[in-house]
Amino acid sequence: MKKKQLALLLIIGALVIAAAAIFIVPGNQRAQAAFLEKYGLAGMDTRQVVNALDSSLEDPSGLSASITGTELVLRDSKDSVSLALPEDAFYLSFAPYENSTHPCAIHSLSSCRGELVNATVHARLTDKDGNVIVDQELTTMDNGFVGLWLPRDIEGTLEVQYNNKTATAQISTFANSDTCLTTALKLN
């Protein structure tokens, strides 16, 4: 009899947990959807939100956004929402410069500003095995940064050329890697 009672209690417990999950998860999703709607980001996936916020100086009032190696964090004075990055992708935002920059490790999509705005640069990224990941002309955004979605878990060298000057920096795309690259990209 005790085995039947224990089994019944376990089944009831599992049902309670399942019922709680049904109500909690949609509630979190509704709160997240409402937050994204508030800032005109509804219906976008993480990549689209990053691209929209990083490419514009017209951030929605009161919204701050930063990106780590694993998530995009959106905050306002009341709430915070975290959106996971795709499992196979890493976002690196870099700003080459000639005269001035700011030290940065975690890119702020809402406040990081680079010196070269709407400038065409050539970027070449090779991984540690010599494979070319990126080799193309890119234009810095209104915030002076170039944002790249890269493969996750690589190490490599980024070389940026602009106006007959070059800057080179080591990069990595692991969960704990920097997402903002500035000071190492002084053009010489």
PDB file of N, CA and C in Angstrom, residues 20-62:
ATOM      1  N   ALA A  20       2.435  24.188 -13.152  1.00  0.00           N
ATOM      2  CA  ALA A  20       3.125  25.444 -12.841  1.00  0.00           C
ATOM      3  C   ALA A  20       3.921  25.914 -14.044  1.00  0.00           C
ATOM      4  N   ALA A  21       4.593  24.997 -14.711  1.00  0.00           N
ATOM      5  CA  ALA A  21       5.387  25.357 -15.887  1.00  0.00           C
ATOM      6  C   ALA A  21       4.496  25.923 -16.992  1.00  0.00           C
ATOM      7  N   ILE A  22       3.320  25.374 -17.142  1.00  0.00           N
ATOM      8  CA  ILE A  22       2.395  25.864 -18.164  1.00  0.00           C
ATOM      9  C   ILE A  22       2.021  27.316 -17.918  1.00  0.00           C
ATOM     10  N   PHE A  23       1.849  27.678 -16.647  1.00  0.00           N
ATOM     11  CA  PHE A  23       1.454  29.043 -16.332  1.00  0.00           C
ATOM     12  C   PHE A  23       2.641  29.995 -16.236  1.00  0.00           C
ATOM     13  N   ILE A  24       3.774  29.536 -15.741  1.00  0.00           N
ATOM     14  CA  ILE A  24       4.935  30.409 -15.553  1.00  0.00           C
ATOM     15  C   ILE A  24       5.611  30.742 -16.873  1.00  0.00           C
ATOM     16  N   VAL A  25       5.911  29.741 -17.688  1.00  0.00           N
ATOM     17  CA  VAL A  25       6.638  29.991 -18.934  1.00  0.00           C
ATOM     18  C   VAL A  25       5.880  30.945 -19.855  1.00  0.00           C
ATOM     19  N   PRO A  26       4.598  30.701 -20.134  1.00  0.00           N
ATOM     20  CA  PRO A  26       3.899  31.677 -20.967  1.00  0.00           C
ATOM     21  C   PRO A  26       3.866  33.070 -20.337  1.00  0.00           C
ATOM     22  N   GLY A  27       3.792  33.141 -19.007  1.00  0.00           N
ATOM     23  CA  GLY A  27       3.812  34.443 -18.348  1.00  0.00           C
ATOM     24  C   GLY A  27       5.117  35.178 -18.630  1.00  0.00           C
ATOM     25  N   ASN A  28       6.246  34.464 -18.549  1.00  0.00           N
ATOM     26  CA  ASN A  28       7.543  35.056 -18.868  1.00  0.00           C
ATOM     27  C   ASN A  28       7.608  35.452 -20.340  1.00  0.00           C
ATOM     28  N   GLN A  29       7.082  34.606 -21.203  1.00  0.00           N
ATOM     29  CA  GLN A  29       7.076  34.919 -22.631  1.00  0.00           C
ATOM     30  C   GLN A  29       6.196  36.135 -22.911  1.00  0.00           C
ATOM     31  N   ARG A  30       5.070  36.231 -22.205  1.00  0.00           N
ATOM     32  CA  ARG A  30       4.194  37.393 -22.390  1.00  0.00           C
ATOM     33  C   ARG A  30       4.891  38.666 -21.917  1.00  0.00           C
ATOM     34  N   ALA A  31       5.586  38.589 -20.782  1.00  0.00           N
ATOM     35  CA  ALA A  31       6.301  39.759 -20.272  1.00  0.00           C
ATOM     36  C   ALA A  31       7.415  40.169 -21.231  1.00  0.00           C
ATOM     37  N   GLN A  32       8.117  39.191 -21.755  1.00  0.00           N
ATOM     38  CA  GLN A  32       9.186  39.471 -22.722  1.00  0.00           C
ATOM     39  C   GLN A  32       8.603  40.087 -23.991  1.00  0.00           C
ATOM     40  N   ALA A  33       7.514  39.522 -24.483  1.00  0.00           N
ATOM     41  CA  ALA A  33       6.867  40.047 -25.692  1.00  0.00           C
ATOM     42  C   ALA A  33       6.378  41.480 -25.470  1.00  0.00           C
ATOM     43  N   ALA A  34       5.812  41.748 -24.290  1.00  0.00           N
ATOM     44  CA  ALA A  34       5.335  43.102 -23.982  1.00  0.00           C
ATOM     45  C   ALA A  34       6.504  44.084 -23.919  1.00  0.00           C
ATOM     46  N   PHE A  35       7.621  43.664 -23.343  1.00  0.00           N
ATOM     47  CA  PHE A  35       8.805  44.517 -23.263  1.00  0.00           C
ATOM     48  C   PHE A  35       9.312  44.838 -24.670  1.00  0.00           C
ATOM     49  N   LEU A  36       9.422  43.823 -25.514  1.00  0.00           N
ATOM     50  CA  LEU A  36       9.897  44.038 -26.886  1.00  0.00           C
ATOM     51  C   LEU A  36       8.925  44.920 -27.675  1.00  0.00           C
ATOM     52  N   GLU A  37       7.641  44.713 -27.475  1.00  0.00           N
ATOM     53  CA  GLU A  37       6.610  45.528 -28.131  1.00  0.00           C
ATOM     54  C   GLU A  37       6.749  46.995 -27.725  1.00  0.00           C
ATOM     55  N   LYS A  38       6.996  47.232 -26.459  1.00  0.00           N
ATOM     56  CA  LYS A  38       7.139  48.590 -25.934  1.00  0.00           C
ATOM     57  C   LYS A  38       8.208  49.381 -26.681  1.00  0.00           C
ATOM     58  N   TYR A  39       9.250  48.682 -27.144  1.00  0.00           N
ATOM     59  CA  TYR A  39      10.361  49.353 -27.817  1.00  0.00           C
ATOM     60  C   TYR A  39      10.413  49.082 -29.323  1.00  0.00           C
ATOM     61  N   GLY A  40       9.297  48.624 -29.877  1.00  0.00           N
ATOM     62  CA  GLY A  40       9.221  48.423 -31.332  1.00  0.00           C
ATOM     63  C   GLY A  40      10.047  47.254 -31.835  1.00  0.00           C
ATOM     64  N   LEU A  41      10.283  46.252 -30.991  1.00  0.00           N
ATOM     65  CA  LEU A  41      11.128  45.121 -31.354  1.00  0.00           C
ATOM     66  C   LEU A  41      10.353  43.804 -31.406  1.00  0.00           C
ATOM     67  N   ALA A  42       9.040  43.888 -31.323  1.00  0.00           N
ATOM     68  CA  ALA A  42       8.203  42.687 -31.309  1.00  0.00           C
ATOM     69  C   ALA A  42       8.368  41.909 -32.610  1.00  0.00           C
ATOM     70  N   GLY A  43       8.344  40.591 -32.486  1.00  0.00           N
ATOM     71  CA  GLY A  43       8.417  39.721 -33.648  1.00  0.00           C
ATOM     72  C   GLY A  43       9.827  39.519 -34.191  1.00  0.00           C
ATOM     73  N   MET A  44      10.822  40.133 -33.572  1.00  0.00           N
ATOM     74  CA  MET A  44      12.203  39.988 -34.032  1.00  0.00           C
ATOM     75  C   MET A  44      12.906  38.897 -33.231  1.00  0.00           C
ATOM     76  N   ASP A  45      13.805  38.169 -33.908  1.00  0.00           N
ATOM     77  CA  ASP A  45      14.647  37.237 -33.168  1.00  0.00           C
ATOM     78  C   ASP A  45      15.861  38.004 -32.634  1.00  0.00           C
ATOM     79  N   THR A  46      16.711  37.339 -31.880  1.00  0.00           N
ATOM     80  CA  THR A  46      17.838  38.004 -31.230  1.00  0.00           C
ATOM     81  C   THR A  46      18.734  38.713 -32.235  1.00  0.00           C
ATOM     82  N   ARG A  47      19.075  38.055 -33.327  1.00  0.00           N
ATOM     83  CA  ARG A  47      19.930  38.690 -34.352  1.00  0.00           C
ATOM     84  C   ARG A  47      19.293  39.975 -34.877  1.00  0.00           C
ATOM     85  N   GLN A  48      18.009  39.922 -35.153  1.00  0.00           N
ATOM     86  CA  GLN A  48      17.322  41.096 -35.689  1.00  0.00           C
ATOM     87  C   GLN A  48      17.288  42.235 -34.681  1.00  0.00           C
ATOM     88  N   VAL A  49      17.089  41.923 -33.406  1.00  0.00           N
ATOM     89  CA  VAL A  49      17.083  42.959 -32.371  1.00  0.00           C
ATOM     90  C   VAL A  49      18.472  43.591 -32.281  1.00  0.00           C
ATOM     91  N   VAL A  50      19.510  42.766 -32.265  1.00  0.00           N
ATOM     92  CA  VAL A  50      20.886  43.284 -32.210  1.00  0.00           C
ATOM     93  C   VAL A  50      21.156  44.177 -33.405  1.00  0.00           C
ATOM     94  N   ASN A  51      20.841  43.709 -34.589  1.00  0.00           N
ATOM     95  CA  ASN A  51      21.100  44.495 -35.798  1.00  0.00           C
ATOM     96  C   ASN A  51      20.328  45.814 -35.791  1.00  0.00           C
ATOM     97  N   ALA A  52      19.099  45.780 -35.336  1.00  0.00           N
ATOM     98  CA  ALA A  52      18.284  47.001 -35.303  1.00  0.00           C
ATOM     99  C   ALA A  52      18.844  48.019 -34.314  1.00  0.00           C
ATOM    100  N   LEU A  53      19.221  47.563 -33.132  1.00  0.00           N
ATOM    101  CA  LEU A  53      19.688  48.492 -32.107  1.00  0.00           C
ATOM    102  C   LEU A  53      21.113  48.966 -32.344  1.00  0.00           C
ATOM    103  N   ASP A  54      21.979  48.093 -32.860  1.00  0.00           N
ATOM    104  CA  ASP A  54      23.381  48.472 -33.038  1.00  0.00           C
ATOM    105  C   ASP A  54      23.580  49.370 -34.250  1.00  0.00           C
ATOM    106  N   SER A  55      22.687  49.329 -35.193  1.00  0.00           N
ATOM    107  CA  SER A  55      22.867  50.100 -36.425  1.00  0.00           C
ATOM    108  C   SER A  55      22.236  51.483 -36.375  1.00  0.00           C
ATOM    109  N   SER A  56      21.673  51.857 -35.247  1.00  0.00           N
ATOM    110  CA  SER A  56      20.974  53.134 -35.163  1.00  0.00           C
ATOM    111  C   SER A  56      21.414  53.928 -33.941  1.00  0.00           C
ATOM    112  N   LEU A  57      21.481  55.222 -34.101  1.00  0.00           N
ATOM    113  CA  LEU A  57      21.741  56.096 -32.955  1.00  0.00           C
ATOM    114  C   LEU A  57      20.438  56.484 -32.269  1.00  0.00           C
ATOM    115  N   GLU A  58      19.329  56.168 -32.887  1.00  0.00           N
ATOM    116  CA  GLU A  58      18.026  56.534 -32.357  1.00  0.00           C
ATOM    117  C   GLU A  58      17.469  55.416 -31.483  1.00  0.00           C
ATOM    118  N   ASP A  59      18.141  55.179 -30.351  1.00  0.00           N
ATOM    119  CA  ASP A  59      17.676  54.149 -29.431  1.00  0.00           C
ATOM    120  C   ASP A  59      16.362  54.583 -28.800  1.00  0.00           C
ATOM    121  N   PRO A  60      15.464  53.627 -28.613  1.00  0.00           N
ATOM    122  CA  PRO A  60      14.222  53.968 -27.934  1.00  0.00           C
ATOM    123  C   PRO A  60      14.523  54.566 -26.554  1.00  0.00           C
ATOM    124  N   SER A  61      13.823  55.605 -26.225  1.00  0.00           N
ATOM    125  CA  SER A  61      14.031  56.327 -24.972  1.00  0.00           C
ATOM    126  C   SER A  61      13.965  55.395 -23.769  1.00  0.00           C
ATOM    127  N   GLY A  62      15.002  55.453 -22.940  1.00  0.00           N
ATOM    128  CA  GLY A  62      15.007  54.682 -21.708  1.00  0.00           C
ATOM    129  C   GLY A  62      15.505  53.262 -21.836  1.00  0.00           C
TER     130      GLY A  62
END
